[in-house]
Amino acid sequence: QVQLVESGGGLVQAGGSLRLSCAASGRTFSSYVVAWFRQAPGKEREFVAAIKWSGASLYGADSIQGRFSISRDNGKKMVYLQMNSLKPEDTAVYFCAAAQGQELRTSLYDYWGQGIQVTVSS
């Protein structure tokens, strides 16, 4: 089992950057695929990116391509989401999630953090 805690959110102006962090507990962190999702007010939860132990990654919507980057530090049990060139439409609650195994996936995650707010002002 793994527990996830997000940090690094907040308020930023359009065009700015934020780095979200996801701290994981559990002895077998390397065996989990970890992902970021986001949910804007009134919208469904959206897959952002996922990364497996090797560092191979998968990204979601075209709107984040080239602006967001996911990475992980297995030794520190951390996963990061670097967000650059932020836009007001990136405003959402961002969630860290984990699933056991090494398959990159956009759904069916078993463990979730509590979420963290990211607000981008215009």
PDB file of C-alpha atoms in Angstrom:
ATOM      1  CA  GLN A   1       0.000   0.000   0.000  1.00  0.00           C
ATOM      2  CA  VAL A   2       1.143   3.560  -0.637  1.00  0.00           C
ATOM      3  CA  GLN A   3       0.107   6.942   0.721  1.00  0.00           C
ATOM      4  CA  LEU A   4       0.509  10.098  -1.330  1.00  0.00           C
ATOM      5  CA  VAL A   5       0.815  13.745  -0.268  1.00  0.00           C
ATOM      6  CA  GLU A   6       0.913  16.615  -2.745  1.00  0.00           C
ATOM      7  CA  SER A   7       2.630  19.958  -2.240  1.00  0.00           C
ATOM      8  CA  GLY A   8       3.755  22.982  -4.232  1.00  0.00           C
ATOM      9  CA  GLY A   9       0.444  24.361  -5.403  1.00  0.00           C
ATOM     10  CA  GLY A  10      -0.709  27.943  -5.113  1.00  0.00           C
ATOM     11  CA  LEU A  11      -1.492  31.083  -7.052  1.00  0.00           C
ATOM     12  CA  VAL A  12       0.576  32.083 -10.061  1.00  0.00           C
ATOM     13  CA  GLN A  13       0.175  34.564 -12.885  1.00  0.00           C
ATOM     14  CA  ALA A  14      -0.364  33.408 -16.444  1.00  0.00           C
ATOM     15  CA  GLY A  15       2.949  32.568 -18.066  1.00  0.00           C
ATOM     16  CA  GLY A  16       4.495  31.563 -14.763  1.00  0.00           C
ATOM     17  CA  SER A  17       5.695  28.194 -13.496  1.00  0.00           C
ATOM     18  CA  LEU A  18       5.012  25.867 -10.606  1.00  0.00           C
ATOM     19  CA  ARG A  19       6.458  22.547  -9.580  1.00  0.00           C
ATOM     20  CA  LEU A  20       4.144  20.128  -7.825  1.00  0.00           C
ATOM     21  CA  SER A  21       5.592  17.421  -5.644  1.00  0.00           C
ATOM     22  CA  CYS A  22       4.084  14.110  -4.626  1.00  0.00           C
ATOM     23  CA  ALA A  23       5.629  12.395  -1.618  1.00  0.00           C
ATOM     24  CA  ALA A  24       4.959   8.676  -1.338  1.00  0.00           C
ATOM     25  CA  SER A  25       5.215   6.313   1.587  1.00  0.00           C
ATOM     26  CA  GLY A  26       5.618   2.556   1.364  1.00  0.00           C
ATOM     27  CA  ARG A  27       8.526   0.207   0.860  1.00  0.00           C
ATOM     28  CA  THR A  28       7.797  -0.767  -2.734  1.00  0.00           C
ATOM     29  CA  PHE A  29       7.476   2.648  -4.343  1.00  0.00           C
ATOM     30  CA  SER A  30       9.508   1.571  -7.348  1.00  0.00           C
ATOM     31  CA  SER A  31       6.852  -0.973  -8.282  1.00  0.00           C
ATOM     32  CA  TYR A  32       4.178   1.685  -8.759  1.00  0.00           C
ATOM     33  CA  VAL A  33       3.218   3.787 -11.717  1.00  0.00           C
ATOM     34  CA  VAL A  34       2.499   7.316 -10.501  1.00  0.00           C
ATOM     35  CA  ALA A  35       0.324   9.840 -12.261  1.00  0.00           C
ATOM     36  CA  TRP A  36      -1.017  13.348 -12.012  1.00  0.00           C
ATOM     37  CA  PHE A  37      -4.667  14.196 -12.629  1.00  0.00           C
ATOM     38  CA  ARG A  38      -6.503  17.472 -12.382  1.00  0.00           C
ATOM     39  CA  GLN A  39     -10.080  18.531 -11.895  1.00  0.00           C
ATOM     40  CA  ALA A  40     -11.371  21.978 -12.711  1.00  0.00           C
ATOM     41  CA  PRO A  41     -14.635  23.296 -11.226  1.00  0.00           C
ATOM     42  CA  GLY A  42     -17.612  21.744 -12.942  1.00  0.00           C
ATOM     43  CA  LYS A  43     -15.456  19.422 -15.048  1.00  0.00           C
ATOM     44  CA  GLU A  44     -14.501  15.777 -14.911  1.00  0.00           C
ATOM     45  CA  ARG A  45     -11.167  14.656 -13.567  1.00  0.00           C
ATOM     46  CA  GLU A  46      -8.566  14.738 -16.348  1.00  0.00           C
ATOM     47  CA  PHE A  47      -5.437  12.659 -16.792  1.00  0.00           C
ATOM     48  CA  VAL A  48      -2.310  14.828 -16.988  1.00  0.00           C
ATOM     49  CA  ALA A  49       0.723  12.545 -17.015  1.00  0.00           C
ATOM     50  CA  ALA A  50       2.083   9.258 -15.698  1.00  0.00           C
ATOM     51  CA  ILE A  51       5.554   7.872 -15.077  1.00  0.00           C
ATOM     52  CA  LYS A  52       6.897   4.432 -14.278  1.00  0.00           C
ATOM     53  CA  TRP A  53       9.996   3.334 -12.398  1.00  0.00           C
ATOM     54  CA  SER A  54      12.256   3.513 -15.438  1.00  0.00           C
ATOM     55  CA  GLY A  55      11.289   7.123 -16.094  1.00  0.00           C
ATOM     56  CA  ALA A  56       9.217   6.359 -19.153  1.00  0.00           C
ATOM     57  CA  SER A  57       6.246   8.687 -19.243  1.00  0.00           C
ATOM     58  CA  LEU A  58       2.886   9.289 -20.837  1.00  0.00           C
ATOM     59  CA  TYR A  59       1.141  12.615 -21.240  1.00  0.00           C
ATOM     60  CA  GLY A  60      -2.518  13.445 -21.540  1.00  0.00           C
ATOM     61  CA  ALA A  61      -4.252  16.315 -23.279  1.00  0.00           C
ATOM     62  CA  ASP A  62      -2.587  18.118 -26.169  1.00  0.00           C
ATOM     63  CA  SER A  63      -3.038  21.349 -24.237  1.00  0.00           C
ATOM     64  CA  ILE A  64      -0.264  20.423 -21.815  1.00  0.00           C
ATOM     65  CA  GLN A  65       2.180  18.976 -24.326  1.00  0.00           C
ATOM     66  CA  GLY A  66       5.471  20.797 -24.229  1.00  0.00           C
ATOM     67  CA  ARG A  67       4.525  22.773 -21.113  1.00  0.00           C
ATOM     68  CA  PHE A  68       4.289  20.095 -18.416  1.00  0.00           C
ATOM     69  CA  SER A  69       6.962  17.583 -17.500  1.00  0.00           C
ATOM     70  CA  ILE A  70       6.713  14.646 -15.092  1.00  0.00           C
ATOM     71  CA  SER A  71       9.708  13.158 -13.313  1.00  0.00           C
ATOM     72  CA  ARG A  72      10.439  10.944 -10.327  1.00  0.00           C
ATOM     73  CA  ASP A  73      13.168  10.313  -7.799  1.00  0.00           C
ATOM     74  CA  ASN A  74      12.834   6.701  -6.675  1.00  0.00           C
ATOM     75  CA  GLY A  75      15.401   7.102  -3.905  1.00  0.00           C
ATOM     76  CA  LYS A  76      13.420   9.933  -2.338  1.00  0.00           C
ATOM     77  CA  LYS A  77      10.026   8.404  -3.209  1.00  0.00           C
ATOM     78  CA  MET A  78       9.021  11.595  -4.951  1.00  0.00           C
ATOM     79  CA  VAL A  79       7.223  12.412  -8.188  1.00  0.00           C
ATOM     80  CA  TYR A  80       7.205  15.902  -9.642  1.00  0.00           C
ATOM     81  CA  LEU A  81       5.128  17.808 -12.141  1.00  0.00           C
ATOM     82  CA  GLN A  82       6.907  20.806 -13.599  1.00  0.00           C
ATOM     83  CA  MET A  83       4.381  23.186 -15.117  1.00  0.00           C
ATOM     84  CA  ASN A  84       5.590  26.011 -17.329  1.00  0.00           C
ATOM     85  CA  SER A  85       3.829  28.691 -19.358  1.00  0.00           C
ATOM     86  CA  LEU A  86       0.768  28.294 -17.187  1.00  0.00           C
ATOM     87  CA  LYS A  87      -2.599  29.432 -18.476  1.00  0.00           C
ATOM     88  CA  PRO A  88      -5.807  30.322 -16.627  1.00  0.00           C
ATOM     89  CA  GLU A  89      -7.360  27.136 -18.007  1.00  0.00           C
ATOM     90  CA  ASP A  90      -4.781  25.127 -16.047  1.00  0.00           C
ATOM     91  CA  THR A  91      -6.554  26.197 -12.870  1.00  0.00           C
ATOM     92  CA  ALA A  92      -7.687  23.054 -11.080  1.00  0.00           C
ATOM     93  CA  VAL A  93      -7.156  20.783  -8.131  1.00  0.00           C
ATOM     94  CA  TYR A  94      -4.235  18.533  -8.979  1.00  0.00           C
ATOM     95  CA  PHE A  95      -4.099  14.987  -7.661  1.00  0.00           C
ATOM     96  CA  CYS A  96      -1.280  12.487  -7.392  1.00  0.00           C
ATOM     97  CA  ALA A  97      -2.272   8.855  -7.927  1.00  0.00           C
ATOM     98  CA  ALA A  98      -0.527   5.479  -7.930  1.00  0.00           C
ATOM     99  CA  ALA A  99      -1.159   2.025  -9.314  1.00  0.00           C
ATOM    100  CA  GLN A 100       0.844  -1.113  -8.759  1.00  0.00           C
ATOM    101  CA  GLY A 101       2.653  -2.411 -11.812  1.00  0.00           C
ATOM    102  CA  GLN A 102       4.617  -0.927 -14.680  1.00  0.00           C
ATOM    103  CA  GLU A 103       1.923  -0.237 -17.210  1.00  0.00           C
ATOM    104  CA  LEU A 104       1.504   3.412 -18.110  1.00  0.00           C
ATOM    105  CA  ARG A 105      -2.209   4.097 -17.959  1.00  0.00           C
ATOM    106  CA  THR A 106      -4.672   6.975 -17.977  1.00  0.00           C
ATOM    107  CA  SER A 107      -7.149   5.439 -15.534  1.00  0.00           C
ATOM    108  CA  LEU A 108      -7.662   2.707 -12.912  1.00  0.00           C
ATOM    109  CA  TYR A 109      -5.414   4.116 -10.215  1.00  0.00           C
ATOM    110  CA  ASP A 110      -5.838   2.639  -6.759  1.00  0.00           C
ATOM    111  CA  TYR A 111      -4.285   5.220  -4.467  1.00  0.00           C
ATOM    112  CA  TRP A 112      -4.906   8.950  -4.401  1.00  0.00           C
ATOM    113  CA  GLY A 113      -3.590  11.991  -2.615  1.00  0.00           C
ATOM    114  CA  GLN A 114      -5.893  14.614  -1.161  1.00  0.00           C
ATOM    115  CA  GLY A 115      -5.289  17.057  -3.991  1.00  0.00           C
ATOM    116  CA  ILE A 116      -3.781  20.518  -4.130  1.00  0.00           C
ATOM    117  CA  GLN A 117      -5.119  23.726  -5.620  1.00  0.00           C
ATOM    118  CA  VAL A 118      -3.389  25.443  -8.516  1.00  0.00           C
ATOM    119  CA  THR A 119      -4.803  28.804  -9.547  1.00  0.00           C
ATOM    120  CA  VAL A 120      -3.547  30.704 -12.573  1.00  0.00           C
ATOM    121  CA  SER A 121      -4.592  34.329 -12.792  1.00  0.00           C
ATOM    122  CA  SER A 122      -4.874  36.196 -16.071  1.00  0.00           C
TER     123      SER A 122
END
